[in-house]
CSV table of C-alpha atoms in Angstrom, one decimal:
chain,number,residue,atom,x,y,z
Y,1,MET,CA,-87.4,20.0,226.3
Y,2,THR,CA,-85.2,22.6,227.8
Y,3,GLY,CA,-85.0,23.3,231.5
Y,4,HIS,CA,-82.7,23.9,234.5
Y,5,GLY,CA,-82.8,22.9,238.1
Y,6,GLU,CA,-80.5,22.9,241.2
Y,7,GLY,CA,-80.6,21.1,244.5
Y,8,GLN,CA,-78.3,20.8,247.5
Y,9,SER,CA,-77.9,18.7,250.7
Y,10,THR,CA,-75.5,18.5,253.6
Y,11,ASN,CA,-74.7,16.3,256.6
Y,12,GLY,CA,-72.2,18.6,258.3
Y,13,GLN,CA,-69.2,16.9,256.8
Y,14,LEU,CA,-70.2,16.8,253.1
Y,15,HIS,CA,-72.1,19.4,251.0
Y,16,VAL,CA,-73.6,18.2,247.7
Y,17,LEU,CA,-74.7,20.6,245.0
Y,18,ALA,CA,-76.5,19.1,242.0
Y,19,GLU,CA,-77.2,21.1,238.8
Y,20,ALA,CA,-79.3,19.7,235.9
Y,21,ARG,CA,-79.7,21.2,232.5
Y,22,SER,CA,-81.6,19.8,229.6
Y,23,ILE,CA,-82.0,20.6,225.9
Y,24,ASN,CA,-84.2,19.1,223.2
Y,25,ASN,CA,-83.6,15.6,222.0
Y,26,ARG,CA,-86.1,13.0,220.8
Y,27,PHE,CA,-84.3,10.4,222.8
Y,28,LEU,CA,-82.8,10.5,226.4
Y,29,LYS,CA,-79.1,11.2,226.7
Y,30,VAL,CA,-77.6,11.7,230.2
Y,31,ASN,CA,-74.1,13.2,230.8
Y,32,VAL,CA,-72.8,13.0,234.4
Y,33,ARG,CA,-69.9,14.9,235.8
Y,34,CYS,CA,-69.1,14.2,239.4
Y,35,SER,CA,-66.4,15.6,241.7
Y,36,ASP,CA,-63.0,13.9,241.9
Y,37,GLY,CA,-63.0,10.8,244.1
Y,38,PHE,CA,-66.7,10.0,243.4
Y,39,GLY,CA,-66.5,8.9,239.8
Y,40,LEU,CA,-67.7,5.4,240.7
Y,41,LEU,CA,-71.1,7.0,241.4
Y,42,ASP,CA,-71.6,8.2,237.8
Y,43,PRO,CA,-73.4,5.1,236.5
Y,44,LYS,CA,-75.7,5.0,239.5
Y,45,ILE,CA,-76.5,8.7,239.1
Y,46,GLU,CA,-77.2,8.2,235.4
Y,47,ASP,CA,-79.5,5.2,236.1
Y,48,TYR,CA,-81.4,7.2,238.7
Y,49,VAL,CA,-82.0,10.1,236.3
Y,50,ARG,CA,-83.1,7.8,233.6
Y,51,GLY,CA,-85.8,6.5,235.9
Y,52,GLN,CA,-87.1,10.1,236.3
Y,53,LEU,CA,-86.9,11.5,232.7
Y,54,LYS,CA,-87.7,10.1,229.3
Y,55,ARG,CA,-86.5,12.6,226.7
Y,56,GLY,CA,-83.8,15.3,226.2
Y,57,THR,CA,-80.1,15.7,226.5
Y,58,VAL,CA,-79.5,16.1,230.3
Y,59,ASN,CA,-76.2,17.4,231.6
Y,60,LEU,CA,-75.7,16.8,235.3
Y,61,ASN,CA,-73.0,18.4,237.4
Y,62,VAL,CA,-72.7,16.9,240.9
Y,63,ARG,CA,-70.2,18.8,243.1
Y,64,ILE,CA,-69.3,17.3,246.4
Y,65,GLU,CA,-67.5,19.5,248.9
Y,66,ARG,CA,-66.0,18.5,252.2
Y,67,GLN,CA,-66.4,20.8,255.2
Y,68,LEU,CA,-62.8,21.0,256.4
Y,69,SER,CA,-61.3,21.9,259.8
Y,70,SER,CA,-57.7,22.9,260.7
Y,71,THR,CA,-57.0,19.3,261.6
Y,72,ASP,CA,-58.0,18.0,258.3
Y,73,ILE,CA,-55.0,19.4,256.4
Y,74,GLN,CA,-51.6,17.9,256.9
Y,75,VAL,CA,-48.2,18.9,255.4
Y,76,ASN,CA,-46.2,16.1,253.8
Y,77,GLU,CA,-42.8,17.2,255.2
Y,78,SER,CA,-40.7,14.7,253.1
Y,79,VAL,CA,-42.3,16.0,249.9
Y,80,LEU,CA,-41.9,19.6,251.0
Y,81,ASN,CA,-38.2,19.1,251.9
Y,82,GLY,CA,-37.6,17.5,248.5
Y,83,TYR,CA,-39.1,20.5,246.8
Y,84,ILE,CA,-37.0,22.9,249.0
Y,85,GLY,CA,-33.8,21.0,248.2
Y,86,HIS,CA,-34.4,21.1,244.4
Y,87,LEU,CA,-35.4,24.7,244.4
Y,88,SER,CA,-32.4,25.7,246.7
Y,89,ARG,CA,-30.0,24.1,244.2
Y,90,LEU,CA,-31.7,25.9,241.3
Y,91,GLN,CA,-31.6,29.2,243.2
Y,92,ASN,CA,-27.9,28.9,243.9
Y,93,SER,CA,-27.1,28.1,240.2
Y,94,THR,CA,-29.3,30.8,238.7
Y,95,GLY,CA,-29.3,33.5,241.4
Y,96,GLN,CA,-33.1,33.6,241.6
Y,97,ALA,CA,-35.0,35.4,244.3
Y,98,ASP,CA,-36.1,33.8,247.6
Y,99,ILE,CA,-38.5,30.9,247.6
Y,100,ARG,CA,-42.0,31.9,248.7
Y,101,ALA,CA,-44.0,29.7,251.0
Y,102,GLU,CA,-47.3,30.1,249.0
Y,103,TRP,CA,-45.4,28.6,246.0
Y,104,LEU,CA,-44.4,25.6,248.0
Y,105,LEU,CA,-47.8,25.0,249.5
Y,106,GLY,CA,-49.4,25.0,246.0
Y,107,LEU,CA,-47.0,22.2,244.7
Y,108,PRO,CA,-48.5,18.7,244.2
Y,109,GLY,CA,-48.3,16.5,247.2
Y,110,VAL,CA,-47.3,19.1,249.8
Y,111,LEU,CA,-50.7,19.5,251.4
Y,112,GLN,CA,-52.7,16.3,252.2
Y,113,ASP,CA,-56.3,15.9,253.0
Y,114,PRO,CA,-56.9,12.5,254.6
Y,115,SER,CA,-60.7,12.8,253.9
Y,116,ARG,CA,-60.0,12.7,250.2
Y,117,LYS,CA,-59.4,9.0,250.3
Y,118,GLN,CA,-61.9,6.9,248.4
Y,119,GLN,CA,-65.3,7.5,249.9
Y,120,ASP,CA,-67.9,4.9,250.7
Y,121,SER,CA,-70.4,5.3,247.9
Y,122,GLU,CA,-73.3,3.9,249.8
Y,123,ALA,CA,-72.7,6.4,252.6
Y,124,VAL,CA,-72.6,9.4,250.3
Y,125,TRP,CA,-75.5,8.3,248.0
Y,126,PRO,CA,-78.4,9.5,250.2
Y,127,LEU,CA,-77.0,13.0,250.1
Y,128,ILE,CA,-76.6,12.9,246.3
Y,129,LYS,CA,-80.1,11.5,245.9
Y,130,GLU,CA,-81.6,14.3,248.0
Y,131,ALA,CA,-79.8,16.9,245.9
Y,132,LEU,CA,-80.7,15.2,242.6
Y,133,ASP,CA,-84.4,15.0,243.6
Y,134,GLN,CA,-84.5,18.7,244.2
Y,135,ALA,CA,-82.7,19.5,240.9
Y,136,ILE,CA,-84.9,17.2,238.9
Y,137,GLN,CA,-88.1,18.6,240.5
Y,138,HIS,CA,-87.1,22.1,239.6
Y,139,LEU,CA,-86.1,21.0,236.1
Y,140,GLN,CA,-89.4,19.3,235.6
Y,141,GLU,CA,-91.3,22.4,236.8
Y,142,MET,CA,-89.6,24.5,234.2
Y,143,ARG,CA,-90.2,21.9,231.5
Y,144,LYS,CA,-93.9,21.8,232.5
Y,145,ARG,CA,-94.2,25.5,232.0
Y,146,GLU,CA,-92.7,25.2,228.6
Y,147,GLY,CA,-94.8,22.2,227.8
Y,148,SER,CA,-98.0,24.1,228.6
Y,149,ALA,CA,-97.1,26.7,226.0
Y,150,MET,CA,-96.1,24.0,223.5
Y,151,ALA,CA,-99.4,22.1,224.1
Y,152,GLU,CA,-101.4,25.3,223.2
Y,153,ASP,CA,-99.4,25.7,220.1
Y,154,LEU,CA,-99.9,22.1,219.1
Y,155,LEU,CA,-103.7,22.3,219.5
Y,156,GLN,CA,-103.8,25.5,217.5
Y,157,ASN,CA,-102.1,23.6,214.6
Y,158,VAL,CA,-104.6,20.7,215.0
Y,159,ASP,CA,-107.5,23.2,214.8
Y,160,LEU,CA,-106.0,24.7,211.6
Y,161,ILE,CA,-105.7,21.2,210.1
Y,162,GLU,CA,-109.3,20.5,211.0
Y,163,ARG,CA,-110.5,23.7,209.3
Y,164,GLU,CA,-108.6,22.8,206.1
Y,165,LEU,CA,-109.9,19.3,206.2
Y,166,ASP,CA,-113.5,20.6,206.5
Y,167,SER,CA,-112.9,22.6,203.4
Y,168,ILE,CA,-111.7,19.5,201.6
Y,169,VAL,CA,-114.8,17.5,202.6
Y,170,VAL,CA,-117.0,20.3,201.2
Y,171,ARG,CA,-115.0,20.5,198.0
Y,172,ALA,CA,-114.7,16.8,197.2
Y,173,PRO,CA,-118.3,16.3,195.8
Y,174,VAL,CA,-117.9,19.4,193.7
Y,175,VAL,CA,-114.8,17.9,192.0
Y,176,VAL,CA,-116.9,14.9,190.7
Y,177,GLU,CA,-119.7,17.2,189.6
Y,178,GLN,CA,-117.3,19.4,187.7
Y,179,TYR,CA,-115.7,16.4,186.0
Y,180,GLN,CA,-119.1,15.2,184.9
Y,181,ASN,CA,-119.9,18.6,183.4
Y,182,ARG,CA,-116.6,18.9,181.6
Y,183,LEU,CA,-116.8,15.3,180.3
Y,184,THR,CA,-120.4,15.8,179.0
Y,185,GLU,CA,-119.5,19.1,177.3
Y,186,LYS,CA,-116.4,17.6,175.6
Y,187,LEU,CA,-118.3,14.5,174.4
Y,188,GLN,CA,-121.2,16.6,173.0
Y,189,LYS,CA,-118.9,18.8,171.0
Y,190,LEU,CA,-117.0,15.8,169.7
Y,191,LEU,CA,-120.1,13.8,168.7
Y,192,GLU,CA,-122.0,16.8,167.2
Y,193,LYS,CA,-119.4,16.9,164.4
Y,194,HIS,CA,-120.3,13.3,163.5
Y,195,GLU,CA,-124.1,13.8,164.2
Y,196,VAL,CA,-124.0,11.1,166.8
Y,197,GLY,CA,-126.1,11.1,170.0
Y,198,LEU,CA,-124.7,10.9,173.5
Y,199,ASP,CA,-125.5,7.9,175.6
Y,200,SER,CA,-125.9,9.1,179.1
Y,201,SER,CA,-125.1,5.7,180.6
Y,202,ASP,CA,-121.6,5.9,179.1
Y,203,VAL,CA,-121.1,9.2,180.9
Y,204,VAL,CA,-122.5,7.9,184.1
Y,205,ARG,CA,-120.1,4.9,184.0
Y,206,GLU,CA,-117.1,7.1,183.2
Y,207,VAL,CA,-118.0,9.5,186.0
Y,208,GLY,CA,-118.5,6.6,188.4
Y,209,ILE,CA,-115.0,5.3,187.6
Y,210,PHE,CA,-113.5,8.8,188.2
Y,211,ALA,CA,-115.5,9.2,191.5
Y,212,ASP,CA,-114.2,5.8,192.8
Y,213,ARG,CA,-110.6,6.6,191.8
Y,214,CYS,CA,-110.6,10.0,193.6
Y,215,ASP,CA,-112.8,9.0,196.6
Y,216,ILE,CA,-111.1,10.4,199.7
Y,217,SER,CA,-114.0,9.8,202.2
Y,218,GLU,CA,-112.1,7.1,204.1
Y,219,GLU,CA,-108.9,9.2,204.3
Y,220,THR,CA,-110.8,12.2,205.6
Y,221,VAL,CA,-112.6,10.2,208.3
Y,222,ARG,CA,-109.3,8.6,209.4
Y,223,LEU,CA,-107.5,12.0,209.5
Y,224,LYS,CA,-110.3,13.5,211.6
Y,225,SER,CA,-110.0,10.5,213.9
Y,226,HIS,CA,-106.3,11.1,214.2
Y,227,LEU,CA,-106.9,14.7,215.1
Y,228,GLU,CA,-109.2,13.7,217.9
Y,229,GLN,CA,-106.8,11.2,219.2
Y,230,PHE,CA,-104.0,13.8,219.1
Y,231,ARG,CA,-106.1,16.2,221.2
Y,232,SER,CA,-106.9,13.4,223.7
Y,233,ILE,CA,-103.3,12.5,224.2
Y,234,THR,CA,-102.2,16.1,224.5
Y,235,ARG,CA,-104.8,17.0,227.1
Y,236,GLY,CA,-104.2,13.7,229.0
Y,237,ALA,CA,-102.7,13.7,232.5
Y,238,ASN,CA,-99.7,11.7,231.2
Y,239,SER,CA,-99.0,13.0,227.7
Y,240,ASN,CA,-96.8,10.7,225.8
Y,241,GLY,CA,-94.4,12.2,223.2
Y,242,ARG,CA,-93.8,9.0,221.3
Y,243,LYS,CA,-97.6,8.4,220.9
Y,244,LEU,CA,-97.9,11.9,219.6
Y,245,ASP,CA,-95.1,11.2,217.2
Y,246,PHE,CA,-96.8,8.1,215.9
Y,247,VAL,CA,-100.2,9.8,215.4
Y,248,THR,CA,-98.4,12.7,213.6
Y,249,GLN,CA,-96.9,10.2,211.2
Y,250,GLU,CA,-100.4,8.7,210.5
Y,251,MET,CA,-101.8,12.2,210.0
Y,252,PHE,CA,-99.2,12.9,207.4
Y,253,ARG,CA,-99.8,9.6,205.6
Y,254,GLU,CA,-103.5,10.2,205.3
Y,255,THR,CA,-102.9,13.8,204.1
Y,256,ASN,CA,-100.5,12.5,201.5
Y,257,THR,CA,-103.0,10.0,200.2
Y,258,ILE,CA,-105.7,12.7,200.0
Y,259,GLY,CA,-103.4,14.9,197.9
Y,260,SER,CA,-102.5,12.1,195.5
Y,261,LYS,CA,-106.2,10.9,195.0
Y,262,ALA,CA,-108.1,14.2,195.0
Y,263,ASN,CA,-107.0,15.3,191.5
Y,264,ASP,CA,-108.1,18.9,192.2
Y,265,SER,CA,-106.1,22.2,192.5
Y,266,GLU,CA,-108.2,23.6,195.3
Y,267,ILE,CA,-107.9,20.4,197.4
Y,268,ALA,CA,-104.1,20.4,196.6
Y,269,ARG,CA,-103.9,23.9,198.1
Y,270,PHE,CA,-105.7,22.7,201.3
Y,271,VAL,CA,-103.4,19.7,201.4
Y,272,VAL,CA,-100.3,22.0,201.3
Y,273,GLU,CA,-101.6,24.0,204.3
Y,274,ILE,CA,-102.3,20.8,206.2
Y,275,LYS,CA,-98.8,19.4,205.5
Y,276,THR,CA,-97.2,22.7,206.6
Y,277,ALA,CA,-99.1,22.5,210.0
Y,278,ILE,CA,-98.2,18.8,210.4
Y,279,GLU,CA,-94.5,19.6,209.8
Y,280,ARG,CA,-94.7,22.2,212.6
Y,281,ILE,CA,-96.3,19.6,214.9
Y,282,ARG,CA,-93.7,17.0,214.0
Y,283,GLU,CA,-90.9,19.3,215.0
Y,284,MET,CA,-92.5,20.0,218.3
Y,285,VAL,CA,-93.5,16.5,219.4
Y,286,GLN,CA,-89.9,15.3,219.0
Y,287,ASN,CA,-89.2,17.1,222.2
Y,288,VAL,CA,-92.4,16.3,224.2
Y,289,GLU,CA,-91.7,13.9,227.0
């Protein structure tokens, strides 16, 4: 599910800003980008986030800034003198303009920050964790708002499936009755030509075979049970996206069996509507945490 969250923390010397963004993904993928000098913390940050989230592609940007004073910056005079010497010789040979101080200060190695040496990860981690907790909390709040809207949409599709299923249950006995009428009519017309009587037991036996072959009562009961289970999981305090995914697969399987056994155009139309709703559900539950 999509979302965005930010968090920050400071101890007077370091300021940490954590930004988390997530997009839909049926699995959990965490990408961490940390400030230079703190790359060793990337695996620890990823593990911590994986303990908080279950699904989605999560991009984390952790920026760590040092609060510098005038004594923190030092000029490497040997490096600076080396640059000046090279530039002076180049200036004399090409006749270029005077060398500007701002150019020199921007050259690599001229300015040194002693605090940029490798930091103690354990000392910095509490600040990072505090900022991460804030970012993840805000991310989750945004995802919950989206999830509430998604849950409403999911339940509307479940209600639609149930209405179509009720229509199938009503239609199923009519299919057998119509088959019996058609079979009786055809046999009577055929036997009248040969002046032979119709044995009703033969018709009953044939209709019984047809009714058994296209009986969908078990499938409709199981599908209705899956719908109730889906509602229960969706409305639960700890909705589980993978459980919803599994139940959706079972719903589709029962619907597919109903369509193949029913042998009726009206029921086939209801089945198409149910499959369309299940497909919408399946796309959404891929992103439910």
